[in-house]
Tab-separated table of C-alpha atoms in Angstrom:
chain	number	residue	atom	x	y	z
A	1	MET	CA	29.369	48.341	50.095
A	2	ASN	CA	31.829	45.946	49.105
A	3	THR	CA	33.280	46.979	46.098
A	4	ILE	CA	36.592	44.771	45.780
A	5	GLY	CA	34.562	41.872	47.362
A	6	ASN	CA	31.953	42.077	44.658
A	7	LYS	CA	34.279	42.817	41.985
A	8	ILE	CA	36.510	39.619	42.884
A	9	LYS	CA	32.931	37.457	42.838
A	10	THR	CA	31.764	39.185	40.072
A	11	LEU	CA	35.366	38.416	38.070
A	12	ARG	CA	35.745	34.785	39.608
A	13	GLU	CA	32.230	33.809	38.432
A	14	SER	CA	32.657	35.520	34.856
A	15	LYS	CA	35.428	32.709	34.693
A	16	ASN	CA	33.904	30.009	36.070
A	17	ILE	CA	36.439	29.537	38.676
A	18	SER	CA	35.073	27.948	41.819
A	19	LYS	CA	35.933	29.759	44.869
A	20	SER	CA	38.307	26.793	46.059
A	21	GLU	CA	40.137	27.068	42.772
A	22	LEU	CA	40.976	30.225	43.381
A	23	ALA	CA	42.238	30.069	46.690
A	24	ARG	CA	44.767	27.367	45.393
A	25	LYS	CA	45.697	29.274	42.895
A	26	ILE	CA	46.730	32.510	45.356
A	27	GLU	CA	47.758	30.684	48.377
A	28	VAL	CA	44.821	31.052	50.889
A	29	SER	CA	42.220	29.061	52.363
A	30	PRO	CA	38.675	29.244	50.833
A	31	ALA	CA	37.556	30.923	53.725
A	32	TYR	CA	39.566	33.867	52.913
A	33	ILE	CA	37.880	34.785	49.365
A	34	THR	CA	34.537	34.092	50.926
A	35	MET	CA	35.313	36.527	53.682
A	36	LEU	CA	36.738	39.272	50.750
A	37	GLU	CA	33.674	38.714	48.967
A	38	ASN	CA	31.120	39.259	52.115
A	39	GLY	CA	33.060	41.997	52.862
A	40	THR	CA	34.145	40.152	56.316
A	41	LYS	CA	37.679	41.256	55.292
A	42	THR	CA	37.682	44.231	53.238
A	43	ASN	CA	41.253	45.669	52.962
A	44	PRO	CA	43.666	42.613	51.136
A	45	SER	CA	47.068	43.072	50.792
A	46	LEU	CA	48.507	44.628	47.701
A	47	GLU	CA	50.146	41.127	47.413
A	48	ILE	CA	46.694	39.604	47.040
A	49	LEU	CA	45.512	41.827	45.170
A	50	ASN	CA	48.046	41.078	42.784
A	51	LYS	CA	47.567	37.286	42.882
A	52	ILE	CA	44.126	37.453	42.338
A	53	SER	CA	44.486	40.006	39.770
A	54	PHE	CA	47.367	37.866	37.904
A	55	ALA	CA	44.751	33.982	38.676
A	56	LEU	CA	42.130	36.126	36.799
A	57	ASP	CA	43.930	37.223	33.976
A	58	ILE	CA	43.010	40.403	34.350
A	59	PRO	CA	44.676	43.827	34.769
A	60	LEU	CA	45.332	44.859	38.505
A	61	ASP	CA	43.357	48.288	37.682
A	62	LYS	CA	40.282	46.246	36.351
A	63	LEU	CA	40.204	45.209	39.976
A	64	VAL	CA	41.057	48.022	42.296
A	65	ASN	CA	39.531	50.659	40.306
A	66	SER	CA	35.480	51.352	39.926
A	67	LYS	CA	34.465	52.142	36.198
A	68	GLU	CA	32.805	55.501	37.550
A	69	LYS	CA	36.753	56.558	38.553
A	70	PRO	CA	39.381	57.751	35.974
A	71	VAL	CA	42.487	56.124	36.129
A	72	LYS	CA	44.167	58.874	37.915
A	73	ASN	CA	42.520	57.887	41.216
A	74	LEU	CA	44.182	54.408	41.173
A	75	LYS	CA	47.075	55.053	43.294
A	76	PHE	CA	44.402	56.500	45.821
A	77	ASP	CA	42.203	53.264	45.331
A	78	ILE	CA	45.191	51.036	46.061
A	79	PHE	CA	46.419	52.978	49.051
A	80	GLU	CA	42.893	53.034	50.433
A	81	LEU	CA	43.104	49.395	50.578
A	82	MET	CA	46.084	49.000	52.179
A	83	SER	CA	45.920	47.783	55.634
A	84	ALA	CA	46.825	50.692	58.414
A	85	LYS	CA	50.197	49.048	58.771
A	86	GLU	CA	50.988	48.950	54.962
A	87	ARG	CA	50.000	52.910	54.519
A	88	GLU	CA	51.999	53.689	57.630
A	89	LYS	CA	55.013	51.863	56.117
A	90	GLU	CA	54.457	53.275	52.754
A	91	LEU	CA	53.998	56.758	54.391
A	92	HIS	CA	56.975	56.799	56.695
A	93	HIS	CA	59.039	55.403	53.766
A	94	LYS	CA	58.250	58.359	51.703
A	95	GLY	CA	58.985	60.693	54.052
A	96	GLN	CA	62.256	58.752	54.104
A	97	SER	CA	62.831	58.928	50.508
A	98	GLU	CA	62.017	62.591	50.138
A	99	SER	CA	64.549	63.694	52.841
A	100	LYS	CA	67.839	61.527	51.762
A	101	GLU	CA	70.127	62.419	48.855
A	102	ILE	CA	69.619	59.376	46.219
A	103	ASN	CA	72.401	57.095	46.607
A	104	THR	CA	73.316	55.721	43.876
A	105	SER	CA	76.427	54.707	41.595
A	106	ASN	CA	76.040	57.755	39.848
A	107	LYS	CA	75.154	60.160	41.951
A	108	ILE	CA	75.719	63.085	39.971
A	109	THR	CA	73.226	62.614	37.343
A	110	GLY	CA	71.272	59.289	38.707
A	111	LYS	CA	71.562	57.195	35.842
A	112	PHE	CA	72.501	53.437	35.245
A	113	THR	CA	74.400	51.595	32.959
A	114	PHE	CA	72.564	48.857	31.624
A	115	ASN	CA	74.954	46.312	32.565
A	116	GLU	CA	74.815	48.390	36.221
A	117	ILE	CA	70.971	47.775	36.185
A	118	LEU	CA	71.025	44.124	35.075
A	119	SER	CA	73.475	43.522	37.329
A	120	ASP	CA	71.292	44.643	40.367
A	121	ILE	CA	68.234	42.970	39.087
A	122	ASN	CA	70.104	39.698	39.326
A	123	SER	CA	70.258	40.813	43.428
A	124	PRO	CA	67.120	42.102	45.190
A	125	THR	CA	69.400	43.332	48.028
A	126	HIS	CA	72.294	45.353	45.600
A	127	LEU	CA	69.040	46.239	43.929
A	128	LEU	CA	67.405	47.678	46.719
A	129	LYS	CA	71.095	49.657	47.843
A	130	ASN	CA	71.865	50.887	45.011
A	131	PHE	CA	68.555	52.251	43.328
A	132	PHE	CA	66.487	52.730	46.302
A	133	SER	CA	68.770	53.580	49.122
A	134	VAL	CA	67.930	51.091	51.612
A	135	ASP	CA	69.467	49.464	54.174
A	136	THR	CA	69.171	45.882	53.493
A	137	ASP	CA	71.056	44.401	56.578
A	138	SER	CA	68.079	45.965	58.586
A	139	LEU	CA	65.566	43.453	56.701
A	140	THR	CA	64.792	40.049	57.005
A	141	ASP	CA	64.569	38.164	53.875
A	142	GLU	CA	60.753	38.031	54.356
A	143	GLN	CA	60.660	41.700	54.017
A	144	ILE	CA	63.432	42.059	50.780
A	145	VAL	CA	60.599	39.839	49.173
A	146	GLU	CA	57.911	41.674	50.536
A	147	ILE	CA	59.267	45.140	48.965
A	148	MET	CA	60.657	43.508	45.879
A	149	ASN	CA	56.621	42.633	45.599
A	150	ALA	CA	55.780	45.801	46.047
A	151	ILE	CA	58.334	47.450	43.320
A	152	ARG	CA	57.077	44.530	40.852
A	153	PHE	CA	53.122	46.081	41.720
A	154	THR	CA	54.137	49.627	41.066
A	155	ILE	CA	55.417	48.425	37.810
A	156	LYS	CA	52.321	46.227	36.698
A	157	LEU	CA	50.029	49.393	37.677
A	158	LYS	CA	52.607	52.027	35.793
A	159	LEU	CA	52.553	49.308	32.587
A	160	GLU	CA	48.194	49.136	33.111
A	161	GLU	CA	48.546	53.032	32.974
A	162	PHE	CA	50.660	53.348	30.212
A	163	LYS	CA	48.315	50.671	28.161
A	164	ARG	CA	44.903	52.856	29.059
A	165	ASP	CA	46.498	55.858	28.005
A	166	LYS	CA	46.639	54.374	24.435
A	167	GLU	CA	43.696	53.554	24.286
């Protein structure tokens, strides 16, 4: 059963968007969309899922979460959709972050001033170093962009969860 592909196809068709148009919007080939929809490709990256939800103008949880599952399972659903490499990275990162002391500009409280946050947001490298204790010197620019996209994705998920809790 190809749930994610079926959802993409159903949502795409309900918005009268062709495969070619969706492919153009998310910067992939039309063949990739076909593979997703017919189940040949079953584990799209989080970045692709995020782009699809944006292109279809739908909340991300509507794309990755089924009606019969509660929102509480959303993180598990996303974890299942990750490729094996992404899951390994996530688990490795989680293990590292739990074993390290948070390295912040205010180590005692871990709280930041608005100006500290604002200055770090303007520089992804500073944000990763100061808020997440990431050794950015060992990362490529592409890896930093991937991490920032993951942060953006996580924030969008949390906002969707808050929105759903209000309903």
